[in-house]
Amino acid sequence: MSSQRHWIEAANGIRLFAASWGNPDNMPLVLVHGYPDSHTVWESIATQLADQFYVIAYDVRGAGKSTIPKHTRDYRIELLAQDLVAVVNDLLPNRQFHLAAHDWGSIQSWESVTTPALQGRILSFTTLSGPSLDHAALTLRRQFKTMPLQTLKQLGKSWYIAGFHLPLLAPLSWRLYLGKKWHRVVDQLERTPGLPENPTQTSDGIYGINLYRANFIERLSQPRERIAHCPVQVIILEKDAFVSEAYMQYLPEWVSNLTMQRLNANHWAILSKPDVVATYIREFALAHSKLPL
């Protein structure tokens, strides 16, 4: 199924690229990709869901065809959340929609799910491998008091984040090596050869590092309570090499309508098991659909 192309004007002179599939009169579903990906990571899932939903996937700022910001501060979560507002206001004016996200797409989408800007418009949120940074920080503080060794082991999964804060090493590694080899890394992690490749992989890897640099220290050192205003489905990837399911331990305190699913897959299940992920998203969205505003 072919997609339609869109350009959206966002804050700070940012232009966002989006693709859409399906009938615009169907219930909308917005998909947000993570790092180091672009909207293309959702294509298989989008085409499967386009029979019942109007599916939109966009390149977040700094990724794919969207504008690359000039400053690290332009990658702050607050601005990423404003980008989602810009996308839905342009393509879905005054309409409700479902939201699904992976990795950094989930991290930034928690901001939209727990703040007022889109309250009442987001009907449901499906998240894979991306906890709220505020929730993660609060969880780590509580866990460290009673299980310090387990908490340190949990943090060990995120070793790469420290590397991303080094001025030259991470960007250089993407330019010289990772950009060309990353698709093989994902194939090996997922034990699924020949997975779709990202056409803007090197650029997405280099500039997406700023997502970590602009947000991690501030959010983890000064976490805030974040209460979800819509139903949330968490798909726990049991073999995730980068995100521990322990971050979800206290989610019932912050999400009143919570559904937990488990999937025997690694971090990029949206590529290696798109049929299963699409089914989870479909069933959860249909269970929480309402008439458009």
GROMACS .gro file of C-alpha atoms in nm:
model
  293
    1MET     CA    1   0.000   0.000   0.000
    2SER     CA    2   0.141   0.336  -0.101
    3SER     CA    3   0.155   0.627   0.142
    4GLN     CA    4   0.073   0.995   0.116
    5ARG     CA    5   0.344   1.251   0.195
    6HIS     CA    6   0.298   1.557   0.417
    7TRP     CA    7   0.506   1.849   0.544
    8ILE     CA    8   0.420   2.018   0.874
    9GLU     CA    9   0.553   2.345   1.011
   10ALA     CA   10   0.656   2.312   1.377
   11ALA     CA   11   0.827   2.537   1.632
   12ASN     CA   12   1.174   2.691   1.592
   13GLY     CA   13   1.161   2.678   1.213
   14ILE     CA   14   1.136   2.298   1.211
   15ARG     CA   15   0.964   2.124   0.919
   16LEU     CA   16   0.841   1.773   0.993
   17PHE     CA   17   0.791   1.506   0.730
   18ALA     CA   18   0.500   1.265   0.773
   19ALA     CA   19   0.358   0.973   0.580
   20SER     CA   20   0.000   0.848   0.600
   21TRP     CA   21  -0.179   0.530   0.501
   22GLY     CA   22  -0.547   0.444   0.468
   23ASN     CA   23  -0.873   0.633   0.453
   24PRO     CA   24  -0.858   0.976   0.625
   25ASP     CA   25  -1.215   0.918   0.746
   26ASN     CA   26  -1.105   0.620   0.956
   27MET     CA   27  -1.011   0.650   1.322
   28PRO     CA   28  -0.661   0.808   1.331
   29LEU     CA   29  -0.355   0.632   1.470
   30VAL     CA   30  -0.024   0.817   1.509
   31LEU     CA   31   0.306   0.625   1.527
   32VAL     CA   32   0.624   0.778   1.672
   33HIS     CA   33   0.963   0.619   1.606
   34GLY     CA   34   1.267   0.596   1.833
   35TYR     CA   35   1.645   0.623   1.803
   36PRO     CA   36   1.827   0.573   1.572
   37ASP     CA   37   1.528   0.526   1.341
   38SER     CA   38   1.298   0.723   1.113
   39HIS     CA   39   0.929   0.684   1.033
   40THR     CA   40   1.018   0.402   0.794
   41VAL     CA   41   1.061   0.165   1.089
   42TRP     CA   42   0.678   0.159   1.114
   43GLU     CA   43   0.597   0.085   0.748
   44SER     CA   44   0.511  -0.283   0.787
   45ILE     CA   45   0.288  -0.217   1.086
   46ALA     CA   46   0.128   0.088   0.925
   47THR     CA   47   0.026  -0.101   0.613
   48GLN     CA   48  -0.131  -0.376   0.824
   49LEU     CA   49  -0.338  -0.129   1.026
   50ALA     CA   50  -0.444   0.092   0.736
   51ASP     CA   51  -0.752  -0.121   0.667
   52GLN     CA   52  -0.918   0.006   0.987
   53PHE     CA   53  -0.721   0.320   1.079
   54TYR     CA   54  -0.592   0.635   0.920
   55VAL     CA   55  -0.227   0.577   1.009
   56ILE     CA   56   0.026   0.859   1.036
   57ALA     CA   57   0.398   0.818   1.104
   58TYR     CA   58   0.631   1.116   1.109
   59ASP     CA   59   1.004   1.179   1.125
   60VAL     CA   60   1.082   1.344   1.458
   61ARG     CA   61   1.301   1.654   1.448
   62GLY     CA   62   1.656   1.563   1.351
   63ALA     CA   63   1.555   1.234   1.185
   64GLY     CA   64   1.462   1.117   0.838
   65LYS     CA   65   1.348   1.399   0.613
   66SER     CA   66   1.262   1.638   0.898
   67THR     CA   67   1.471   1.944   0.981
   68ILE     CA   68   1.789   1.892   1.182
   69PRO     CA   69   1.792   2.148   1.466
   70LYS     CA   70   2.097   2.369   1.512
   71HIS     CA   71   2.127   2.338   1.890
   72THR     CA   72   2.118   2.053   2.139
   73ARG     CA   73   1.858   2.241   2.344
   74ASP     CA   74   1.620   2.219   2.048
   75TYR     CA   75   1.578   1.847   2.120
   76ARG     CA   76   1.415   1.899   2.460
   77ILE     CA   77   1.119   1.675   2.535
   78GLU     CA   78   0.888   1.975   2.567
   79LEU     CA   79   0.962   2.069   2.206
   80LEU     CA   80   0.923   1.710   2.088
   81ALA     CA   81   0.577   1.708   2.248
   82GLN     CA   82   0.494   2.032   2.070
   83ASP     CA   83   0.590   1.864   1.742
   84LEU     CA   84   0.325   1.598   1.800
   85VAL     CA   85   0.072   1.876   1.858
   86ALA     CA   86   0.180   2.038   1.532
   87VAL     CA   87   0.138   1.710   1.341
   88VAL     CA   88  -0.209   1.629   1.470
   89ASN     CA   89  -0.332   1.988   1.445
   90ASP     CA   90  -0.224   1.995   1.082
   91LEU     CA   91  -0.336   1.649   0.971
   92LEU     CA   92  -0.610   1.576   1.228
   93PRO     CA   93  -0.762   1.913   1.322
   94ASN     CA   94  -0.999   1.885   1.619
   95ARG     CA   95  -0.994   1.505   1.601
   96GLN     CA   96  -0.920   1.238   1.857
   97PHE     CA   97  -0.656   0.977   1.780
   98HIS     CA   98  -0.470   0.675   1.912
   99LEU     CA   99  -0.097   0.690   1.977
  100ALA     CA  100   0.169   0.418   1.960
  101ALA     CA  101   0.542   0.466   2.004
  102HIS     CA  102   0.873   0.286   2.036
  103ASP     CA  103   1.197   0.364   2.218
  104TRP     CA  104   1.260   0.742   2.215
  105GLY     CA  105   0.925   0.787   2.047
  106SER     CA  106   0.772   0.641   2.363
  107ILE     CA  107   0.990   0.848   2.594
  108GLN     CA  108   0.877   1.171   2.430
  109SER     CA  109   0.516   1.055   2.394
  110TRP     CA  110   0.483   1.009   2.769
  111GLU     CA  111   0.508   1.388   2.788
  112SER     CA  112   0.200   1.419   2.569
  113VAL     CA  113   0.015   1.147   2.759
  114THR     CA  114   0.076   1.312   3.099
  115THR     CA  115   0.040   1.685   3.023
  116PRO     CA  116  -0.271   1.886   2.928
  117ALA     CA  117  -0.195   1.989   2.567
  118LEU     CA  118  -0.359   1.681   2.409
  119GLN     CA  119  -0.575   1.566   2.699
  120GLY     CA  120  -0.907   1.446   2.566
  121ARG     CA  121  -0.769   1.391   2.216
  122ILE     CA  122  -0.538   1.096   2.283
  123LEU     CA  123  -0.771   0.797   2.315
  124SER     CA  124  -0.505   0.538   2.396
  125PHE     CA  125  -0.129   0.500   2.412
  126THR     CA  126   0.066   0.184   2.328
  127THR     CA  127   0.430   0.197   2.433
  128LEU     CA  128   0.727  -0.030   2.360
  129SER     CA  129   1.074   0.004   2.515
  130GLY     CA  130   1.043   0.365   2.624
  131PRO     CA  131   0.957   0.461   2.983
  132SER     CA  132   0.889   0.815   3.091
  133LEU     CA  133   1.220   0.961   3.208
  134ASP     CA  134   1.039   1.104   3.511
  135HIS     CA  135   0.891   0.764   3.596
  136ALA     CA  136   1.230   0.599   3.540
  137ALA     CA  137   1.407   0.840   3.775
  138LEU     CA  138   1.148   0.800   4.050
  139THR     CA  139   1.161   0.421   4.010
  140LEU     CA  140   1.540   0.410   4.032
  141ARG     CA  141   1.541   0.619   4.350
  142ARG     CA  142   1.293   0.390   4.520
  143GLN     CA  143   1.463   0.072   4.403
  144PHE     CA  144   1.809   0.184   4.508
  145LYS     CA  145   1.698   0.218   4.871
  146THR     CA  146   1.608  -0.151   4.898
  147MET     CA  147   1.787  -0.321   4.606
  148PRO     CA  148   2.105  -0.125   4.528
  149LEU     CA  149   2.286  -0.407   4.346
  150GLN     CA  150   1.986  -0.493   4.130
  151THR     CA  151   1.943  -0.125   4.047
  152LEU     CA  152   2.304  -0.093   3.939
  153LYS     CA  153   2.263  -0.401   3.720
  154GLN     CA  154   1.954  -0.246   3.570
  155LEU     CA  155   2.148   0.072   3.493
  156GLY     CA  156   2.412  -0.140   3.325
  157LYS     CA  157   2.173  -0.201   3.036
  158SER     CA  158   2.195   0.170   2.961
  159TRP     CA  159   2.574   0.190   2.939
  160TYR     CA  160   2.555   0.348   2.594
  161ILE     CA  161   2.390   0.663   2.732
  162ALA     CA  162   2.713   0.768   2.901
  163GLY     CA  163   2.894   0.727   2.570
  164PHE     CA  164   2.641   0.949   2.396
  165HIS     CA  165   2.744   1.237   2.622
  166LEU     CA  166   3.105   1.226   2.502
  167PRO     CA  167   3.164   1.516   2.259
  168LEU     CA  168   3.329   1.334   1.967
  169LEU     CA  169   3.322   0.957   2.014
  170ALA     CA  170   2.957   0.878   1.945
  171PRO     CA  171   2.912   1.097   1.631
  172LEU     CA  172   3.243   0.976   1.492
  173SER     CA  173   3.151   0.611   1.544
  174TRP     CA  174   2.834   0.664   1.342
  175ARG     CA  175   3.023   0.833   1.059
  176LEU     CA  176   3.302   0.577   1.039
  177TYR     CA  177   3.134   0.249   1.124
  178LEU     CA  178   2.787   0.221   1.276
  179GLY     CA  179   2.603   0.397   0.995
  180LYS     CA  180   2.702   0.124   0.749
  181LYS     CA  181   2.677  -0.170   0.987
  182TRP     CA  182   2.377  -0.085   1.204
  183HIS     CA  183   2.126  -0.290   1.005
  184ARG     CA  184   2.342  -0.598   1.071
  185VAL     CA  185   2.342  -0.520   1.443
  186VAL     CA  186   1.962  -0.509   1.444
  187ASP     CA  187   1.939  -0.832   1.242
  188GLN     CA  188   2.161  -1.006   1.497
  189LEU     CA  189   1.973  -0.868   1.797
  190GLU     CA  190   1.641  -0.979   1.654
  191ARG     CA  191   1.782  -1.306   1.510
  192THR     CA  192   1.595  -1.217   1.193
  193PRO     CA  193   1.810  -1.161   0.884
  194GLY     CA  194   1.713  -0.915   0.614
  195LEU     CA  195   1.508  -0.672   0.823
  196PRO     CA  196   1.421  -0.340   0.651
  197GLU     CA  197   1.703  -0.086   0.649
  198ASN     CA  198   1.673   0.281   0.738
  199PRO     CA  199   1.775   0.494   0.436
  200THR     CA  200   1.892   0.782   0.659
  201GLN     CA  201   2.066   0.564   0.918
  202THR     CA  202   2.397   0.750   0.955
  203SER     CA  203   2.239   1.094   0.988
  204ASP     CA  204   1.973   0.966   1.229
  205GLY     CA  205   2.240   0.806   1.446
  206ILE     CA  206   2.455   1.119   1.458
  207TYR     CA  207   2.191   1.382   1.527
  208GLY     CA  208   1.963   1.170   1.743
  209ILE     CA  209   2.235   1.160   2.008
  210ASN     CA  210   2.111   1.506   2.104
  211LEU     CA  211   1.791   1.350   2.236
  212TYR     CA  212   1.997   1.203   2.519
  213ARG     CA  213   2.215   1.509   2.570
  214ALA     CA  214   1.923   1.750   2.590
  215ASN     CA  215   1.709   1.553   2.834
  216PHE     CA  216   1.866   1.280   3.045
  217ILE     CA  217   2.059   1.474   3.307
  218GLU     CA  218   1.781   1.723   3.376
  219ARG     CA  219   1.497   1.471   3.382
  220LEU     CA  220   1.678   1.210   3.589
  221SER     CA  221   1.806   1.463   3.841
  222GLN     CA  222   1.477   1.655   3.876
  223PRO     CA  223   1.193   1.410   3.809
  224ARG     CA  224   0.830   1.516   3.831
  225GLU     CA  225   0.516   1.317   3.899
  226ARG     CA  226   0.350   1.232   3.568
  227ILE     CA  227  -0.009   1.098   3.568
  228ALA     CA  228  -0.147   0.954   3.244
  229HIS     CA  229  -0.476   1.096   3.122
  230CYS     CA  230  -0.559   0.810   2.883
  231PRO     CA  231  -0.551   0.427   2.880
  232VAL     CA  232  -0.198   0.291   2.837
  233GLN     CA  233  -0.083  -0.042   2.698
  234VAL     CA  234   0.276  -0.146   2.773
  235ILE     CA  235   0.425  -0.415   2.550
  236ILE     CA  236   0.714  -0.560   2.747
  237LEU     CA  237   0.983  -0.705   2.522
  238GLU     CA  238   1.124  -0.988   2.727
  239LYS     CA  239   1.464  -0.998   2.556
  240ASP     CA  240   1.514  -0.622   2.530
  241ALA     CA  241   1.889  -0.557   2.538
  242PHE     CA  242   1.852  -0.188   2.619
  243VAL     CA  243   1.546  -0.126   2.839
  244SER     CA  244   1.467  -0.316   3.158
  245GLU     CA  245   1.108  -0.404   3.240
  246ALA     CA  246   1.186  -0.307   3.600
  247TYR     CA  247   1.114   0.054   3.497
  248MET     CA  248   0.747  -0.043   3.473
  249GLN     CA  249   0.726  -0.166   3.833
  250TYR     CA  250   0.537   0.132   3.972
  251LEU     CA  251   0.336   0.225   3.662
  252PRO     CA  252  -0.001   0.144   3.826
  253GLU     CA  253   0.059   0.445   4.053
  254TRP     CA  254   0.078   0.676   3.751
  255VAL     CA  255  -0.157   0.504   3.505
  256SER     CA  256  -0.511   0.433   3.624
  257ASN     CA  257  -0.609   0.235   3.312
  258LEU     CA  258  -0.309   0.011   3.244
  259THR     CA  259  -0.274  -0.300   3.029
  260MET     CA  260   0.048  -0.504   3.027
  261GLN     CA  261   0.140  -0.738   2.742
  262ARG     CA  262   0.447  -0.957   2.704
  263LEU     CA  263   0.628  -1.044   2.383
  264ASN     CA  264   0.922  -1.281   2.343
  265ALA     CA  265   1.131  -1.042   2.134
  266ASN     CA  266   1.425  -0.804   2.149
  267HIS     CA  267   1.428  -0.426   2.125
  268TRP     CA  268   1.321  -0.393   1.758
  269ALA     CA  269   1.012  -0.613   1.775
  270ILE     CA  270   0.838  -0.359   1.553
  271LEU     CA  271   1.067  -0.487   1.275
  272SER     CA  272   1.108  -0.855   1.366
  273LYS     CA  273   0.750  -0.926   1.481
  274PRO     CA  274   0.536  -0.657   1.314
  275ASP     CA  275   0.230  -0.884   1.285
  276VAL     CA  276   0.214  -0.940   1.661
  277VAL     CA  277   0.280  -0.576   1.748
  278ALA     CA  278   0.019  -0.461   1.497
  279THR     CA  279  -0.237  -0.695   1.653
  280TYR     CA  280  -0.169  -0.560   2.003
  281ILE     CA  281  -0.202  -0.201   1.881
  282ARG     CA  282  -0.517  -0.277   1.683
  283GLU     CA  283  -0.701  -0.458   1.961
  284PHE     CA  284  -0.614  -0.200   2.225
  285ALA     CA  285  -0.714   0.092   2.004
  286LEU     CA  286  -1.043  -0.068   1.903
  287ALA     CA  287  -1.122  -0.139   2.267
  288HIS     CA  288  -1.078   0.231   2.348
  289SER     CA  289  -1.226   0.398   2.042
  290LYS     CA  290  -1.482   0.675   2.058
  291LEU     CA  291  -1.647   0.894   1.802
  292PRO     CA  292  -1.429   1.186   1.686
  293LEU     CA  293  -1.476   1.518   1.865
   0.00000   0.00000   0.00000
